[in-house]
Coordinates of C-alpha atoms in Angstrom, one line a residue:
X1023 CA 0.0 0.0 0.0
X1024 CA 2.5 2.7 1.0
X1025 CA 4.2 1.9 -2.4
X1026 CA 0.8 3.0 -4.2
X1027 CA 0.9 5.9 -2.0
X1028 CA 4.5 7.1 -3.3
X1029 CA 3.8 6.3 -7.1
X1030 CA 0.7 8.3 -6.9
X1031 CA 2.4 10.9 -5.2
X1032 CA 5.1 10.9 -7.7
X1033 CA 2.7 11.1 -10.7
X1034 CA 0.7 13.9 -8.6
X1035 CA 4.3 15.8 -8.2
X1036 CA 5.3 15.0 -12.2
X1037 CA 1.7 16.3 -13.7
X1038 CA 0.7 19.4 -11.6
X1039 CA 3.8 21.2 -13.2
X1040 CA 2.8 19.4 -16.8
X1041 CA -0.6 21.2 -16.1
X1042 CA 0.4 24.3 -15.0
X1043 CA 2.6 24.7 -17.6
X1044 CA -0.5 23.7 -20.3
X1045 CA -2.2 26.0 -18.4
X1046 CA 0.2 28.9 -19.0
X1047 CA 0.2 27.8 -22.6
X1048 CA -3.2 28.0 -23.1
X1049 CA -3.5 31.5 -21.6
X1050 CA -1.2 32.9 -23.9
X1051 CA -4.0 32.8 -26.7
X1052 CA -5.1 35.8 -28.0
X1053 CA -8.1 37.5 -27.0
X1054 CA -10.8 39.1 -29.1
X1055 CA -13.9 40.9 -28.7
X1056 CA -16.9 40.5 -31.5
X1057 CA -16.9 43.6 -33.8
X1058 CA -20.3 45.1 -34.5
X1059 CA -21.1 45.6 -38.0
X1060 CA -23.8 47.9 -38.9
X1061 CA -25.8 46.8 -42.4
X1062 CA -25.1 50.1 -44.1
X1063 CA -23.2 53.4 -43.8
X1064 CA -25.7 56.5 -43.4
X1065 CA -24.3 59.8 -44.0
X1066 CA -25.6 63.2 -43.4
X1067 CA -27.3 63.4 -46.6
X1068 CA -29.2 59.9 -46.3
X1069 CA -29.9 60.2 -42.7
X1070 CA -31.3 63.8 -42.9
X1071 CA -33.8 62.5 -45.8
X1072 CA -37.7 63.1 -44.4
X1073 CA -36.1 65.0 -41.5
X1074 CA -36.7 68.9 -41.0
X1075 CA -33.3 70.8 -42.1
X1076 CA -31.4 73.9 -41.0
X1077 CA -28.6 75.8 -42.7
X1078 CA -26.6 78.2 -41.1
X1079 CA -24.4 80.7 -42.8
X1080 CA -21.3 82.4 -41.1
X1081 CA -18.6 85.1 -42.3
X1082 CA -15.3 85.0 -40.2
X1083 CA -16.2 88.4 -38.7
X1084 CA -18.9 85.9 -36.9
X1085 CA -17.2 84.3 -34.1
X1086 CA -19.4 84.8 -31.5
X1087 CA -22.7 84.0 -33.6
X1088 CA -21.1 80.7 -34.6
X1089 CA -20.0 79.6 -31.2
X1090 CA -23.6 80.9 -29.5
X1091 CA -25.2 78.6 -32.4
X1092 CA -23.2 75.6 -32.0
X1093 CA -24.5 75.2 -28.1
X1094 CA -28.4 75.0 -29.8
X1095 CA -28.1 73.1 -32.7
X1096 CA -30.8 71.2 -34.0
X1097 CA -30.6 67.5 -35.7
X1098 CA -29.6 67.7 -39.4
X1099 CA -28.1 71.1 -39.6
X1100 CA -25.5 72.5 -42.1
X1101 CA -23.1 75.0 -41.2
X1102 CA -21.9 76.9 -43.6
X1103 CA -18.1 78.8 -43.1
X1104 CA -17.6 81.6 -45.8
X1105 CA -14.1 82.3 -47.1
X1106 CA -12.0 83.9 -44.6
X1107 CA -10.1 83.3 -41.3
X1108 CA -11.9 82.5 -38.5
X1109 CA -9.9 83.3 -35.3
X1110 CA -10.7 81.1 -32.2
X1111 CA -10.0 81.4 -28.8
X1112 CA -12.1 77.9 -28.2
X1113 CA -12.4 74.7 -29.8
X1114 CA -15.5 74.2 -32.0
X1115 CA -17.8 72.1 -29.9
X1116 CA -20.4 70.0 -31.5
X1117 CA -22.1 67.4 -28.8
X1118 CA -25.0 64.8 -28.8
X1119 CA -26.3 66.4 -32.1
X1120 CA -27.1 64.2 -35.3
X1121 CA -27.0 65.1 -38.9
X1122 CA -24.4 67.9 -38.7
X1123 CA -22.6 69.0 -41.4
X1124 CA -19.8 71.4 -40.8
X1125 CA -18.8 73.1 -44.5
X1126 CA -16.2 75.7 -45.6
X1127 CA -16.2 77.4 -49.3
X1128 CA -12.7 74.8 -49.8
X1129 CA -9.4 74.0 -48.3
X1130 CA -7.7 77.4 -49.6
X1131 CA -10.4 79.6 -49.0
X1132 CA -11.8 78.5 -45.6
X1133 CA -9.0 78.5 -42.4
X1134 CA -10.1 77.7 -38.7
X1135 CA -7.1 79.2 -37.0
X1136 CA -6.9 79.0 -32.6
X1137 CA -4.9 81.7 -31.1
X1138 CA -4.5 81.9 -27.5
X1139 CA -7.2 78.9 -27.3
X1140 CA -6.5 76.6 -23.8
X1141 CA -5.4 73.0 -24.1
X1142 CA -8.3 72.3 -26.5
X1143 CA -9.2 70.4 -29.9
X1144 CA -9.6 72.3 -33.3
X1145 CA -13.2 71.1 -33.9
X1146 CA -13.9 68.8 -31.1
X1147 CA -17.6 66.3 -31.9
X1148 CA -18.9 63.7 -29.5
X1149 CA -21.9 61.7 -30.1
X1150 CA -22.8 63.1 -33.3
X1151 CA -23.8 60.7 -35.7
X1152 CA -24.2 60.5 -39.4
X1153 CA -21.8 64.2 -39.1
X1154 CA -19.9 65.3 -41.8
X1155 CA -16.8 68.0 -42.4
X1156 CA -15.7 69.0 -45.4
X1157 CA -13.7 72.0 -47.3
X1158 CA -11.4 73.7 -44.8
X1159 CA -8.2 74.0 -42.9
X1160 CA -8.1 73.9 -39.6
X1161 CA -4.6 75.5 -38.3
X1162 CA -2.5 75.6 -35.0
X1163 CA -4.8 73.6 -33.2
X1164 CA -3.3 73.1 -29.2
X1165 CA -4.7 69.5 -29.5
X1166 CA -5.6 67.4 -32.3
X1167 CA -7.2 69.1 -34.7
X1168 CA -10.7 67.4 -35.4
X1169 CA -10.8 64.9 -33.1
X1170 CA -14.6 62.6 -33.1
X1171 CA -15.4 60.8 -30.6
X1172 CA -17.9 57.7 -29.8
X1173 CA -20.0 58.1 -33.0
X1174 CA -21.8 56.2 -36.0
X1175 CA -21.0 57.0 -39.8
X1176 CA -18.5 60.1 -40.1
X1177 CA -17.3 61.8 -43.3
X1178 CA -14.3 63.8 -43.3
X1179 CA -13.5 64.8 -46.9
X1180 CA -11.5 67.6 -47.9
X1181 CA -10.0 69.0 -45.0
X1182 CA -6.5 70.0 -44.3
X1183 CA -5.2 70.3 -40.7
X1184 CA -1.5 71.8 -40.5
X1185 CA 0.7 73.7 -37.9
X1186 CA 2.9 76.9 -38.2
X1187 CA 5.6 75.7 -36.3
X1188 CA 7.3 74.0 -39.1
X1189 CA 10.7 73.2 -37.9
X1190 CA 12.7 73.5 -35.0
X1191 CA 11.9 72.8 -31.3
X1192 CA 8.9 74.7 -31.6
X1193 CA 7.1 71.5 -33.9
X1194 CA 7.3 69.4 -30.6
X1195 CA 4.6 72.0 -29.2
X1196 CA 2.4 71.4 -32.2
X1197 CA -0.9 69.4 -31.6
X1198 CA -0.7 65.7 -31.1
X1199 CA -2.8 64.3 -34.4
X1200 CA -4.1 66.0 -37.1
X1201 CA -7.3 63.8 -37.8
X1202 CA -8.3 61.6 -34.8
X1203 CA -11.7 59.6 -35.3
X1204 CA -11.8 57.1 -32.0
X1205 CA -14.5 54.7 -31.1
X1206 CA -16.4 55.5 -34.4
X1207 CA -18.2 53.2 -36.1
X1208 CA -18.1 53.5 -39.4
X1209 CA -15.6 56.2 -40.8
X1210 CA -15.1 57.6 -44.5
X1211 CA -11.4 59.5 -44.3
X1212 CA -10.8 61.4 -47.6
X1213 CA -9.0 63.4 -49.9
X1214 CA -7.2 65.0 -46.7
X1215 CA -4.4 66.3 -45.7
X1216 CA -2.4 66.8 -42.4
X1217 CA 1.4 68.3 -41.7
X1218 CA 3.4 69.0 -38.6
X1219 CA 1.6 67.2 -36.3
X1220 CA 3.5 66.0 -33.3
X1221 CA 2.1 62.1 -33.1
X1222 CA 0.2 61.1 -36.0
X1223 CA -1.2 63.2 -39.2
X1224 CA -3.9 60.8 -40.2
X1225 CA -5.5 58.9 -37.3
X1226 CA -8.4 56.1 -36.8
X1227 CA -8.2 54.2 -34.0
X1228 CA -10.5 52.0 -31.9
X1229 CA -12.9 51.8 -35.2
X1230 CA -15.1 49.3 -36.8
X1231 CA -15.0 49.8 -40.6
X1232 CA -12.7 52.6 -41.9
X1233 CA -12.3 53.2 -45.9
X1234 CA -9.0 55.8 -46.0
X1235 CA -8.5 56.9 -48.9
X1236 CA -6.7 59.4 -51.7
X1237 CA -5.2 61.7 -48.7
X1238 CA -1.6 63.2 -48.1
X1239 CA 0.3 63.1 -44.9
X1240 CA 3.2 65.0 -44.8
X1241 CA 6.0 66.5 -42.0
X1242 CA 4.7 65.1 -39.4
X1243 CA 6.1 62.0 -36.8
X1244 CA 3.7 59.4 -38.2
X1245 CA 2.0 59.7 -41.5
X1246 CA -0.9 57.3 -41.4
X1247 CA -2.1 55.0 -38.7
X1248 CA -4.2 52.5 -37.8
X1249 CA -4.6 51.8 -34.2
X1250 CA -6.8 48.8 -32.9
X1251 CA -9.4 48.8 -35.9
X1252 CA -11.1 46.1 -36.9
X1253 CA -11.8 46.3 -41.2
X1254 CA -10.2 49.1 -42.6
X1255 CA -9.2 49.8 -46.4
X1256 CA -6.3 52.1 -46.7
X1257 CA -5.6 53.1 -49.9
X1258 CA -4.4 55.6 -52.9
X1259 CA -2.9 57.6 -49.7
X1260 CA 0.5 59.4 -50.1
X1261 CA 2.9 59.5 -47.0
X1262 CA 6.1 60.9 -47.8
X1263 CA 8.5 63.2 -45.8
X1264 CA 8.0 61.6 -42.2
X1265 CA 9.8 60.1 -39.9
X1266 CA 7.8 57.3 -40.2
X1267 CA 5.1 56.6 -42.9
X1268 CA 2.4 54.5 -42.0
X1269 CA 1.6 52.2 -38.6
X1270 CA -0.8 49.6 -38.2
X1271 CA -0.3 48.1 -34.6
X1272 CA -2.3 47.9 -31.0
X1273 CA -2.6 49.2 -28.1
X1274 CA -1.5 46.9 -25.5
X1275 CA -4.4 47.9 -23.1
X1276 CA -7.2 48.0 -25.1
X1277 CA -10.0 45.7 -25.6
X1278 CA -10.4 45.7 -29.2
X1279 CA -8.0 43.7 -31.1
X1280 CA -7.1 44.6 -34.8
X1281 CA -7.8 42.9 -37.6
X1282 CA -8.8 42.2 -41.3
X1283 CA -6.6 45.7 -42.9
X1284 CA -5.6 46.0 -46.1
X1285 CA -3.6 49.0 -47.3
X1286 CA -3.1 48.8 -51.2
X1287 CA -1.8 51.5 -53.8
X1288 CA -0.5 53.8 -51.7
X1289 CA 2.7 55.6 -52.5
X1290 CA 5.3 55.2 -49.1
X1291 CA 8.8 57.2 -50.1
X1292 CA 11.6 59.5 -48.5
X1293 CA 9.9 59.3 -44.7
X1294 CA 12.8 60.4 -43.2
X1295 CA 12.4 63.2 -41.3
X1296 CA 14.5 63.4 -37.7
X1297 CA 11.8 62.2 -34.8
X1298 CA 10.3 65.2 -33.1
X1299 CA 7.5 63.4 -30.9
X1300 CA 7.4 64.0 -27.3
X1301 CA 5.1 61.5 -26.3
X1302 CA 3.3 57.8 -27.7
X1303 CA 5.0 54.9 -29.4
X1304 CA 5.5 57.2 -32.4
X1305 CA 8.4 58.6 -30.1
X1306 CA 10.2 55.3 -30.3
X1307 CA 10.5 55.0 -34.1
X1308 CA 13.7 55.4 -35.7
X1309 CA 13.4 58.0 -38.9
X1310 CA 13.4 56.1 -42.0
X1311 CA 10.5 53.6 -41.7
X1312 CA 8.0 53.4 -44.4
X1313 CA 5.5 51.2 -42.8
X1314 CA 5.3 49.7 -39.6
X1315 CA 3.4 46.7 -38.5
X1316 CA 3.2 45.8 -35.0
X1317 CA 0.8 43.8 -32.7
X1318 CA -1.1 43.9 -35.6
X1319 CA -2.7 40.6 -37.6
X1320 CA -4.8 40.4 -40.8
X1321 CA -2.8 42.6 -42.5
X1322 CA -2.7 42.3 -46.6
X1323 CA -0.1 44.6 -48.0
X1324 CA -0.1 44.7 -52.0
X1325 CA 0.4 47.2 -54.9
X1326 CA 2.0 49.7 -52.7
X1327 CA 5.4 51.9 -53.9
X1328 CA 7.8 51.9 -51.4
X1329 CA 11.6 53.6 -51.9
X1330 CA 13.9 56.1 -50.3
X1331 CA 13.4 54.9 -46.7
X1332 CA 16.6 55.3 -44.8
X1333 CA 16.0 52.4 -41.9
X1334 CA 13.7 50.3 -44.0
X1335 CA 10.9 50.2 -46.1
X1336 CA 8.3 47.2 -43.9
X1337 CA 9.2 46.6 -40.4
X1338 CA 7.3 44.1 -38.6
X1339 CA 7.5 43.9 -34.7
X1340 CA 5.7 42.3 -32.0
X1341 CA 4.8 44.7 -29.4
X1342 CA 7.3 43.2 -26.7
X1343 CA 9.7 45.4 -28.9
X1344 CA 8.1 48.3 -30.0
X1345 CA 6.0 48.9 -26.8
X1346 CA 6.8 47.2 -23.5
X1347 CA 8.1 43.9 -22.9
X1348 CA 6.0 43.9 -19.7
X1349 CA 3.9 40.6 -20.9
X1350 CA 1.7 41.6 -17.9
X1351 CA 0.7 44.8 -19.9
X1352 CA -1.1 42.7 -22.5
X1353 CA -4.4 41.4 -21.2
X1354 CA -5.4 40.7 -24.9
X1355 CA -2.3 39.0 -25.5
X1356 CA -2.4 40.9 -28.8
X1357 CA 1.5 41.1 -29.2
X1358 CA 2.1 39.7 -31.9
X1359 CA 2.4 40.3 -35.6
X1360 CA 0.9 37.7 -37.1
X1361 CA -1.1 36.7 -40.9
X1362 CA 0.2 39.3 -42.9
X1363 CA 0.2 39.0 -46.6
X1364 CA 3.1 41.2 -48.2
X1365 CA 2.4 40.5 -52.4
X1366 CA 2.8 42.8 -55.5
X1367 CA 4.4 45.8 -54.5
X1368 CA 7.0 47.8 -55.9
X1369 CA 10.1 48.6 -53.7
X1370 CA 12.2 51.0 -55.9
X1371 CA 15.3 51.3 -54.1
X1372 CA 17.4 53.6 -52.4
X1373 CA 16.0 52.5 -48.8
X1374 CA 18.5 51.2 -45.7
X1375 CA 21.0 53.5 -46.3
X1376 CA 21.4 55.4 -43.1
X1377 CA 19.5 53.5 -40.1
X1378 CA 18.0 56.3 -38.2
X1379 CA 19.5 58.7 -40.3
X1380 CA 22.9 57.7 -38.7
X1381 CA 21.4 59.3 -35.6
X1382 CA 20.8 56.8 -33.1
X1383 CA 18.9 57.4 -29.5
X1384 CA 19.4 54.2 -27.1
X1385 CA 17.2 55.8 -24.4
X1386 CA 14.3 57.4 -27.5
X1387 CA 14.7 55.3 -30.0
X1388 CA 16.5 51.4 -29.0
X1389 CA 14.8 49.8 -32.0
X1390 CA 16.6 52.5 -34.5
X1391 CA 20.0 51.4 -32.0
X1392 CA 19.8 47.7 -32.2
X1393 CA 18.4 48.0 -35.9
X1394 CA 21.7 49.8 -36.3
X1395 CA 24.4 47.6 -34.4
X1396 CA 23.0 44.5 -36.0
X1397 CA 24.0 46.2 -39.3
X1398 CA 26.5 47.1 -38.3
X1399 CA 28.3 43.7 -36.9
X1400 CA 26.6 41.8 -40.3
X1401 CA 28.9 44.2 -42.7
X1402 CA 31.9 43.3 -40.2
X1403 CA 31.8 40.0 -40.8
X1404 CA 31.1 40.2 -44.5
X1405 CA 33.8 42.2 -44.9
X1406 CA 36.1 39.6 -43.4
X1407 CA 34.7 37.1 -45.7
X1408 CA 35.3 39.2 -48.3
X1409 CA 32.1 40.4 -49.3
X1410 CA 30.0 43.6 -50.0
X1411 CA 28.7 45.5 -47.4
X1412 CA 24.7 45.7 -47.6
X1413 CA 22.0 48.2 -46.7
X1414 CA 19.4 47.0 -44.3
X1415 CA 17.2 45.1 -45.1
X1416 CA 13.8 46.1 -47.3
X1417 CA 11.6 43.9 -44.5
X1418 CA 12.5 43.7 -40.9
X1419 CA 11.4 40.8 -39.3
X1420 CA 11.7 40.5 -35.6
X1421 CA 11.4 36.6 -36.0
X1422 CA 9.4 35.7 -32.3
X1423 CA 7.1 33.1 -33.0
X1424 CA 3.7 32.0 -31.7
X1425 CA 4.2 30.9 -28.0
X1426 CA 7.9 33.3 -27.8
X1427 CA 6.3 34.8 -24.9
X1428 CA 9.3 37.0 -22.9
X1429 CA 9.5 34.1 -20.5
X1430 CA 10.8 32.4 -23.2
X1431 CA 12.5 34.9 -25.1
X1432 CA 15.1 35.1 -22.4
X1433 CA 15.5 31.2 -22.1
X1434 CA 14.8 30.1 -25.8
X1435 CA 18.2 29.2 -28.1
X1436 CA 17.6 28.8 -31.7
X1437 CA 16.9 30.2 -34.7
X1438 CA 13.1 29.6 -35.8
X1439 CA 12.6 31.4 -39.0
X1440 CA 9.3 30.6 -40.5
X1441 CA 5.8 30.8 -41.0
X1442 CA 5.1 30.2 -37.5
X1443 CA 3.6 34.1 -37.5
X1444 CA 2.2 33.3 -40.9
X1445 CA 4.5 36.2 -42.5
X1446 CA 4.2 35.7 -46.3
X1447 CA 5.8 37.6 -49.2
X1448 CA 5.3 36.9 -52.7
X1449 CA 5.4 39.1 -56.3
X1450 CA 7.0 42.1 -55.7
X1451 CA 9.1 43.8 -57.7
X1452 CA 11.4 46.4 -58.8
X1453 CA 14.8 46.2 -56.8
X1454 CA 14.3 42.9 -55.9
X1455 CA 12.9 42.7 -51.6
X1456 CA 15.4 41.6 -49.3
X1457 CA 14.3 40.4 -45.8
X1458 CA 16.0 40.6 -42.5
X1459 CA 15.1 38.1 -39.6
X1460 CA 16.2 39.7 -36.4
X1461 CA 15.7 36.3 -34.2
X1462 CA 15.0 38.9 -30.9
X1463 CA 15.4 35.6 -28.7
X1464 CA 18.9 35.0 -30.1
X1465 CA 19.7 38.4 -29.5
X1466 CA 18.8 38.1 -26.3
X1467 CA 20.7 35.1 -25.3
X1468 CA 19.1 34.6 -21.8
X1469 CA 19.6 38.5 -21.3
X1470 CA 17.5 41.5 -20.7
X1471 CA 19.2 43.3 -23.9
X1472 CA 21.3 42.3 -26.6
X1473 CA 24.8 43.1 -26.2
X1474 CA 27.9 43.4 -28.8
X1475 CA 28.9 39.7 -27.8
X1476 CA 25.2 38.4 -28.0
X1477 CA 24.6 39.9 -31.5
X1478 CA 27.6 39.0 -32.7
X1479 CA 27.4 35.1 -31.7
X1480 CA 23.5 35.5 -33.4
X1481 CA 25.4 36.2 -36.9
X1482 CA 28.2 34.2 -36.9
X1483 CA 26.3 31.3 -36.1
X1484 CA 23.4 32.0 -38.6
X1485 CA 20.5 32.8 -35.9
X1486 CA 19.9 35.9 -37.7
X1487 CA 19.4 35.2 -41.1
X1488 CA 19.9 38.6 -44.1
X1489 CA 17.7 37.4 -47.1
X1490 CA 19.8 39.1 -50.1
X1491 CA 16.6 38.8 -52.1
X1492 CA 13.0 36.8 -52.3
X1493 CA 14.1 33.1 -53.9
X1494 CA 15.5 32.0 -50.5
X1495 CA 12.9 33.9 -48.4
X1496 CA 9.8 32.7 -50.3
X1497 CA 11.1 29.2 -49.1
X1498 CA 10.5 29.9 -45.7
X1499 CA 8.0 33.6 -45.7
X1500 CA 6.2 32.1 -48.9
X1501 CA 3.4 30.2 -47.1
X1502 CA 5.4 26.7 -47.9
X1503 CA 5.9 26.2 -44.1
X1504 CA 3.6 23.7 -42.1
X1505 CA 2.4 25.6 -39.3
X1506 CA -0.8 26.1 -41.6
X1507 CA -1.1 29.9 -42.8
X1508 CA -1.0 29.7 -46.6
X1509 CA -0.5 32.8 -48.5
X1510 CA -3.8 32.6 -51.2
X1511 CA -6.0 31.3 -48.4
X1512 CA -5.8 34.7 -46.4
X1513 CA -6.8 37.8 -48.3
X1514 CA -8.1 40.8 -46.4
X1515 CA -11.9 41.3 -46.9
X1516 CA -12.1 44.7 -46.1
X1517 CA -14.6 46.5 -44.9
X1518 CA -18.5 45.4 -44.1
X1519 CA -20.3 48.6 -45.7
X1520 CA -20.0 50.8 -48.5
X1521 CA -18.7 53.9 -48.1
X1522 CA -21.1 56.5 -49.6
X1523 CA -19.8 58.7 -52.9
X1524 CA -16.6 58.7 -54.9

């Protein structure tokens, strides 16, 4: 009997650790919540139809008129700005009201401008459904400059939101976003443009179903992004002269986890512009990146132009790099980058010349840093082998797989290149795509940070792997790996409703 006892003892003392550990395993999955997809998009137009209108005409001389109006508006009233400056000392407050349209005589001719205005928004909407803005510029904004908040079915078409601090330590004053859409459902972003601003130009973030489309984000830390939005076409934009171009990636707090993006045709070149954030992950990005994918999944990339990115022209990340390695901070366990689809674009050339414009910030910027040692220590040992020196990479990978939590990432040895994060390229062109896999848990080596030793060992014994081109990529990134993601049988679906109009 008391030899029963110890063998089931034993097996007790052998399988609670087996079932903690499944445990632990299991709890790593990622968590989603159910998007809500309304049948149709309404806009102004179509919701105000059988609805009692009201249109309001202003001259800039009108200040006070405009603002008295804006705390009584009724449902399904137009606003209409004449030519002219208006000067604020407020944001433009429009709350709990449906049907509003807010319309200037055009982007030249119509300029909101806030002087001496407190820490507010430009033109600051809550609640406002089926609202529309169109035809102005909105300048020197303290905040963002339209920010819309916890609404159904916005238009913003033909706006421009810029700063006058242009250069200097004065831009790191300048408002945080230029457009900022959060918790909208249903958003139409179009034919806009935003420069200067001191986080993100173009913003939508914490949105179900976003069409972005033929806009222009220039100057500014972070052209384009796409924060924790479910279904969003981004296309036909132009994001040139950032520091960084465009972002797709998560929050590590929030509750709604992204998915099903596609940004096509869109032309991503010369975003290098020296980092002037003060605040945000956009801080942390090393000039020079034409589009960024992190924490992100569901992500098809085709038909874009990318070229002239000093750092590189597609970095993808998990957010244990490019936000916190606190694996506690992720209750969604959205970290990774994961089922992205990289086909048909064009990548010109002339990218990965000068990694953070040669300017590297350990404390700002450690990405940009390691990005740059890693380099750095690959064209050293080339050059003893007698070879050419290279430019980073056209895709940076950071190469942590499913299940590389950072338990594991300081205790796992190995070099796992793969589809395990279903990364696929196939059919682009131009200068031929060359792909860097980083292998963060070889960098690491059972460290806190890499070190000269630990990314030097990771080359020389092939744990961090320079593809000098697609052929031997495509072998491994080309949806030929078993872990299950195939490259034709993912393809972004885009967005649930049609936007309305060209």
């Amino acid at each position: 009997m008391a030899q029963r006892k110890r063998i089931i003892l034993l097996a007790i003392l052998i399988d609670i650790p087996i079932f903690v550990a499944i445990g632990f395993y299991l709890s790593r999955g990622e968590k989603s919540t159910e998007a809500v997809y309304p049948e149709r998009f309404t806009d102004t137009a179509a919701y105000c139809v059988g609805k009692q209108t009201t249109r309001l005409r202003f001259a800039a001389s009108q200040i006070q008129q405009l603002q008295t109006a804006l705390n009584s508006l009724n449902e399904c009233t137009t606003i209409e700005l004449g030519a002219g400056t208006f000067v604020l000392n407020n944001a433009l407050t429009i709350n709990g009201v449906d049907g509003v349209m807010l319309k200037g005589a055009g982007k030249t001719a119509t300029t909101l401008r806030f002087v001496g205005a407190g820490n507010v928004n430009g033109v600051d909407v809550e609640a406002a459904s089926s609202f529309t803005i169109r035809d102005l510029t909105i300048l020197d904004s303290p905040k963002n400059g339209l920010e819309v908040r916890l609404s159904e079915n916005l238009v913003i078409d033909n706006v421009r939101v810029t700063w006058s601090a242009t250069q200097g330590a004065a831009r790191s004053n300048n408002g945080a976003y230029g457009v900022y859409p959060v918790n909208v459902v249903n958003v139409l972003l179009q034919n806009t443009e935003s420069y200067y601003a001191s986080d993100a130009g173009l913003y939508v973030g914490q949105c179900i179903n976003a069409i972005v489309r033929r806009n222009r984000a220039e100057h500014n830390v972070m052209g384009l992004e796409i924060e924790n939005t479910v279904n969003a076409d981004v296309y036909e934009n132009t994001v040139r002269n950032n520091t960084g171009g465009m972002l797709s990636y998560d929050l590590n707090k929030n509750t709604i986890v992204s998915r099903n993006i596609r940004m096509h045709h869109n032309t991503i070149e010369n975003n290098n512009n020296d980092n002037f954030g003060s605040a945000g992950i956009v801080k942390s990005v090393p000039a020079g990146v034409g589009l960024i994918l992190t924490a992100t999944r569901e992500v098809e990339v085709y038909a874009n132009s990318f070229a002239n990115n000093n750092t590189t022209d597609l970095a993808i990340v998990n957010g244990l790099v490019s936000e916190t390695p606190d694996f506690s901070q992720w209750p969604m366990n959205n970290w990774r980058a994961h089922d992205i689809y990289i086909h048909d674009n064009v990548f010109k050339g002339g990218s990965g010349t000068s990694v953070d414009n040669g300017r590297t910030d350990e404390a700002n910027r450690p990405l940009g840093l390691l990005t740059a040692l890693l380099l750095s220590e690959l064209n050293r040992q080339r050059a003893e082998a007698g070879k050419a020196a290279l430019p980073m990479a056209n895709v940076l990978y950071d190469g942590v797989d499913d299940g590389r939590t950072i338990l594991t990432m300081t205790t796992y040895f190995g070099n796992h290149p793969g589809n395990e994060n279903g990364i696929c390229l196939r059919n682009n062109s131009g200068q031929t795509p060359s792909l860097i896999d980083m292998n963060f848990p070889a960098l690491l080596q059972n460290s806190e940070s890499p070190t000269d030793a630990t990314i030097s060992n990771a080359i020389r014994k092939g744990e961090v792997i320079y593809y000098e081109g697609t052929a031997a990529a495509a072998e491994l990134y080309g949806g030929q790996a078993p872990a299950g993601f195939q490259c034709e049988g993912f393809v972004a679906s885009g967005v649930a409703v049609n936007a309305p109009g060209p």
